[in-house]
Coordinates of C-alpha atoms in Angstrom, one line a residue:
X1 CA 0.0 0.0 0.0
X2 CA 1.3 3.3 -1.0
X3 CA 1.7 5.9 2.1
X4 CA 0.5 9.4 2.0
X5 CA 1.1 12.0 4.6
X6 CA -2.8 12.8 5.3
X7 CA -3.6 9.0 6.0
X8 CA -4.2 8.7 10.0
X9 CA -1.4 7.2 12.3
X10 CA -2.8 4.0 13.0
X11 CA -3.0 3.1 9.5
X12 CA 0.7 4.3 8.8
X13 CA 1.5 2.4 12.0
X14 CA 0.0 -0.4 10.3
X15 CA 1.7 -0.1 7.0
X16 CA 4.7 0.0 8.2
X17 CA 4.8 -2.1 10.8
X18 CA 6.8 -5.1 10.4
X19 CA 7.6 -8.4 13.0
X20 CA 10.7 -10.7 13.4
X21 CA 10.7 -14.0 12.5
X22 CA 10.3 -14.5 16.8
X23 CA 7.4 -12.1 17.0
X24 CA 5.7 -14.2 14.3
X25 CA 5.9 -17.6 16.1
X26 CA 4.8 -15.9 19.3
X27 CA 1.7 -14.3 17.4
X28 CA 0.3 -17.7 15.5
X29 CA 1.4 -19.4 19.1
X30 CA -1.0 -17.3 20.9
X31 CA -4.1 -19.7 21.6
X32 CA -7.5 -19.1 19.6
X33 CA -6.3 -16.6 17.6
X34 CA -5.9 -17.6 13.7
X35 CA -4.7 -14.7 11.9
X36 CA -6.8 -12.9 9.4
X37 CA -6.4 -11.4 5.9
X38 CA -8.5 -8.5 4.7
X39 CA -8.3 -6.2 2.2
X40 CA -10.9 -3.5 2.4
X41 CA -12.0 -1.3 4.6
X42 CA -11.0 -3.5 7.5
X43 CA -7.4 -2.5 6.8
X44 CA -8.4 0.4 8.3
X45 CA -7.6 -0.3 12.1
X46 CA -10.4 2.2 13.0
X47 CA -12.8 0.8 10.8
X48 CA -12.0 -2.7 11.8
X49 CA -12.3 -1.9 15.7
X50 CA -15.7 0.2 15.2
X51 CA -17.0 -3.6 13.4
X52 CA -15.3 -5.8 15.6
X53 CA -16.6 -3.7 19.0
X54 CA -12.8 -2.8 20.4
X55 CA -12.0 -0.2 22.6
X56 CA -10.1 2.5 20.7
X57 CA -7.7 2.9 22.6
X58 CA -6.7 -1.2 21.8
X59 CA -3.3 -0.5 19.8
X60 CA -4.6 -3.2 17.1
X61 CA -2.5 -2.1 14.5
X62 CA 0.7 -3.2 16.3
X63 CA -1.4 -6.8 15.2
X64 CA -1.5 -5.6 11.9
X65 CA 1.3 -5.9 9.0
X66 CA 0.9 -6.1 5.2
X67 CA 0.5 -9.1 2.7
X68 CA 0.0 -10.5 -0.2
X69 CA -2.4 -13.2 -1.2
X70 CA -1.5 -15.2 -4.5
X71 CA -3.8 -16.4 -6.7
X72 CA -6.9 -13.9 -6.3
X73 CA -7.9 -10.5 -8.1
X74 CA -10.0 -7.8 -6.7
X75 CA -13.1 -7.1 -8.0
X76 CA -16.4 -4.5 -7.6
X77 CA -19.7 -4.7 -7.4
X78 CA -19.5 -0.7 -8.9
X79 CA -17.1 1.9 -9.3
X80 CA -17.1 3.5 -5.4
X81 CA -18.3 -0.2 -3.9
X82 CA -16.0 -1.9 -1.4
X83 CA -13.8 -5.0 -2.9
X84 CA -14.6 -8.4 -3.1
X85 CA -11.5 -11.2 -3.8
X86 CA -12.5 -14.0 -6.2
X87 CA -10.1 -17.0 -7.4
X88 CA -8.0 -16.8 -10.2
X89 CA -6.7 -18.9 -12.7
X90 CA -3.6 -16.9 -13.1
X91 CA -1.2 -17.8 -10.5
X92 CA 0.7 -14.8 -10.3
X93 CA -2.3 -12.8 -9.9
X94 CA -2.4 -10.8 -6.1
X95 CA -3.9 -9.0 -4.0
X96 CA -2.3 -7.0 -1.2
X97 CA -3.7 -6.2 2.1
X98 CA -3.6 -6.7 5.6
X99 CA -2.9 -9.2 8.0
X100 CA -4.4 -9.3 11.4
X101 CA -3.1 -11.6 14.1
X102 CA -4.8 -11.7 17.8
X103 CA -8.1 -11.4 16.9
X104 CA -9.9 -13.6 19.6
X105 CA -13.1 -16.1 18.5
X106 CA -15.7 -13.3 19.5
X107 CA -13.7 -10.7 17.3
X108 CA -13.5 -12.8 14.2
X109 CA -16.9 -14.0 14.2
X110 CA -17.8 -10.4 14.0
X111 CA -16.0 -9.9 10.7
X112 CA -18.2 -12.9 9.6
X113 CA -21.3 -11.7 10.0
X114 CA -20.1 -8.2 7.9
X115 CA -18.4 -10.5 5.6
X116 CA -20.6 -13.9 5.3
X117 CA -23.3 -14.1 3.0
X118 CA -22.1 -13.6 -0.7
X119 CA -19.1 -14.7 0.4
X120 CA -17.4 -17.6 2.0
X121 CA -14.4 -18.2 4.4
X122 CA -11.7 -19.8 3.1
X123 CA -8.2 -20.8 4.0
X124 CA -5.7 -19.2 2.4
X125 CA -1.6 -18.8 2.4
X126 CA -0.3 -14.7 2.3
X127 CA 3.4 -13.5 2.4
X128 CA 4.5 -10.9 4.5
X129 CA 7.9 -9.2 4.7
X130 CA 9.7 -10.1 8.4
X131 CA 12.5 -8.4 9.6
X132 CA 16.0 -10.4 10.4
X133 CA 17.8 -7.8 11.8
X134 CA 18.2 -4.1 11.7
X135 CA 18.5 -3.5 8.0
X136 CA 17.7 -7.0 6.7
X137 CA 14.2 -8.2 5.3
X138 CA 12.7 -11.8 4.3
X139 CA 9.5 -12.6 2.6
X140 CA 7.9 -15.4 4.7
X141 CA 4.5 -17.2 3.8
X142 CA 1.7 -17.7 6.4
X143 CA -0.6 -20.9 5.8
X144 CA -4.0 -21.3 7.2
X145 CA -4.8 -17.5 7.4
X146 CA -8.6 -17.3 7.0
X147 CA -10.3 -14.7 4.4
X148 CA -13.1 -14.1 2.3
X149 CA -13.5 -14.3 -0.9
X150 CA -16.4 -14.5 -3.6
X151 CA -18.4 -17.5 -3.5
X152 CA -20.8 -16.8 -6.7
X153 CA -20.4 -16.0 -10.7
X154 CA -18.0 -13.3 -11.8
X155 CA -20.6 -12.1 -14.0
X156 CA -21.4 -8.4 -13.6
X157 CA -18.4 -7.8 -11.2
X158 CA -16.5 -5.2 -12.1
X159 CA -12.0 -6.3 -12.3
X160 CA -10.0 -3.4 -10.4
X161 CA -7.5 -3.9 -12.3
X162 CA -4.9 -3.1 -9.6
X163 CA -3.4 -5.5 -6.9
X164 CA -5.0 -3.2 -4.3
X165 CA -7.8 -1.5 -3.6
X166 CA -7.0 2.0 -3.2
X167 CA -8.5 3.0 0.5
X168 CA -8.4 7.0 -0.4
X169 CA -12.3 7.6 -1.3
X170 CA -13.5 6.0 1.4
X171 CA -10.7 7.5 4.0
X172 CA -12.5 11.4 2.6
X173 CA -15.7 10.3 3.0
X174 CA -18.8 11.4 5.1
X175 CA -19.0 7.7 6.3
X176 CA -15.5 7.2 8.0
X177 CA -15.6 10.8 9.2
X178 CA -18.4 9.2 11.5
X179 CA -17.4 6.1 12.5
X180 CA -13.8 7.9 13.6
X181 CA -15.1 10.7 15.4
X182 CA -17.3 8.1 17.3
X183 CA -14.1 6.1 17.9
X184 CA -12.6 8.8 19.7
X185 CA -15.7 9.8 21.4
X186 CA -16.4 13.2 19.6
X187 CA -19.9 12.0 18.1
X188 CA -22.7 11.8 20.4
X189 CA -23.6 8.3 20.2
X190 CA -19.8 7.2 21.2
X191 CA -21.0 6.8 24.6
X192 CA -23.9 4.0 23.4
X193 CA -21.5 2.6 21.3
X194 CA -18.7 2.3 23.7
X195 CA -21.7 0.6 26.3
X196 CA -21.8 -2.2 23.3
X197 CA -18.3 -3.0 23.1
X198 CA -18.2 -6.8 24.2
X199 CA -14.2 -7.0 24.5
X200 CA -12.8 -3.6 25.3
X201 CA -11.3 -4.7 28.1
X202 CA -9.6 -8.0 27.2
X203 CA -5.5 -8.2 26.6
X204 CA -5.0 -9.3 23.1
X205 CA -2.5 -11.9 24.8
X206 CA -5.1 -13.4 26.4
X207 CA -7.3 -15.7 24.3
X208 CA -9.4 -18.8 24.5
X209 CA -11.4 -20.6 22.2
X210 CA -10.8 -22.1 19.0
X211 CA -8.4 -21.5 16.4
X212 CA -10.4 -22.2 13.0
X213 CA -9.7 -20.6 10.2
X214 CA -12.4 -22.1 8.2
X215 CA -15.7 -23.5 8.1
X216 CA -18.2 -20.3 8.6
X217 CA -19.2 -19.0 12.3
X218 CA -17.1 -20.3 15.1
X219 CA -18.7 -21.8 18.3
X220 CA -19.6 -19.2 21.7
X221 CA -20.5 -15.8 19.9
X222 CA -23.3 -13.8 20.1
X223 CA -26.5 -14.3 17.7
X224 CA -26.9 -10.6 17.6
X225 CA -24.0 -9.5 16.4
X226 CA -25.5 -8.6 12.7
X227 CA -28.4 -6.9 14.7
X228 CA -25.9 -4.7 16.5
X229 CA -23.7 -3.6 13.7
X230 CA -27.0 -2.8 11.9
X231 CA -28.2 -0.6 14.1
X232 CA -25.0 1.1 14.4
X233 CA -24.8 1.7 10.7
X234 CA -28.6 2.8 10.7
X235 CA -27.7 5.6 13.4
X236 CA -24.5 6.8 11.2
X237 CA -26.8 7.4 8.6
X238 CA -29.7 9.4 10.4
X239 CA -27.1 11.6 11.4
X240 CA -25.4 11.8 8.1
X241 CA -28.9 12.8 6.8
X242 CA -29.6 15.1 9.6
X243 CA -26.3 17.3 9.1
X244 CA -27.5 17.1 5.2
X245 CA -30.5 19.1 5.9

């Protein structure tokens, strides 16, 4: 991902954040925590902790380094629509994003129920870049990192044409203006959305449960997860239309 100045410092944190080869054992060693790959809006550490229900002030992005998925393009559904990944037949074919280690059973279910439906979770392998020591760098693959990808026809998706999906649209919009100043608590419903938050207190280090990657929702979540993140969404967008008028 390319790094501009005006991009916010969890996201450049993100970007550039990279582990040893230690700090990567110790990360896919930590119990019921499968790692992650996304590559749309939830690259956003903001974005992914308003869906997920994180405190802000969870440093998730020091979780967070980029990759590259083999094997998959990025597609739209239409020109300002988030991406979708679908399967190629070209092997060299990528797709960069993020990947996300620490992300407890709870947390990852959540991404399901945004992600699930049109989609399916599959098990994937992504590289990332490692560090060996102070000005040495090795590419390393990660196996059994979970993702979704598009479960349907190509037909009518639109090809991006580019390995990744470029985040700067959606970083200017009305939408993540919202959903960041509640994040930091300078929207009015922050304090009914900061009530909600099922695992703002937990250490990151300190997981149970399973470890799946694959095969859909994991056991112990909630059931009304979707109903939650709806009705968040559905208050964004009253006040969106209220400052409109």
């Amino acid at each position: 991902m390319e790094m501009k100045l005006w991009y916010p410092n969890d996201l450049r944190l993100a970007v550039s954040n990279t582990f040893s080869e230690r700090e990567v054992d110790d990360l896919l060693q930590m119990p019921g925590c499968a790692p992650r790959f996304v590559y749309g809006v939830l690259m956003l550490p903001t974005v992914l902790k308003y869906y997920i229900e994180m405190d802000q002030n969870v440093e998730i992005e020091r979780y967070m380094t980029q990759a590259t998925l083999f094997g998959y393009k990025l597609y739209q559904f239409a020109e300002e629509s988030s991406p979708v990944i679908a399967r190629s037949s070209d092997p060299e074919a990528a797709v960069e994003g993020m990947l996300i280690f620490g992300l407890d059973e709870v947390q990852r279910n959540s991404i399901y129920d945004l992600e699930g439906g049109l989609m399916d979770l599959v098990s994937v392998d992504v590289e990332i870049c490692q560090k060996e020591s102070r000005h040495l760098r090795s590419m390393r693959t990660i196996d059994a990192v979970g993702t979704f990808a598009w479960k349907g026809s190509k037909e009518g998706l639109i090809e991006i044409g580019s390995t990744a999906w470029s985040i700067d649209n959606y970083l200017s919009s009305q939408f993540y203006d919202h959903i960041a100043r509640s994040q930091n608590g300078t929207w009015p419903e922050a304090q009914y959305q900061s009530q909600s938050q099922s695992s703002s207190g937990e250490s990151l280090r300190a997981r149970g449960g399973s470890s799946t990657a694959t095969g859909g929702r994991e056991s112990g979540s909630s059931n009304n997860s979707r109903s939650r993140f709806q009705s968040s969404l559905e208050r964004i967008l009253e006040e969106m239309q209220l400052n409109e008028e």
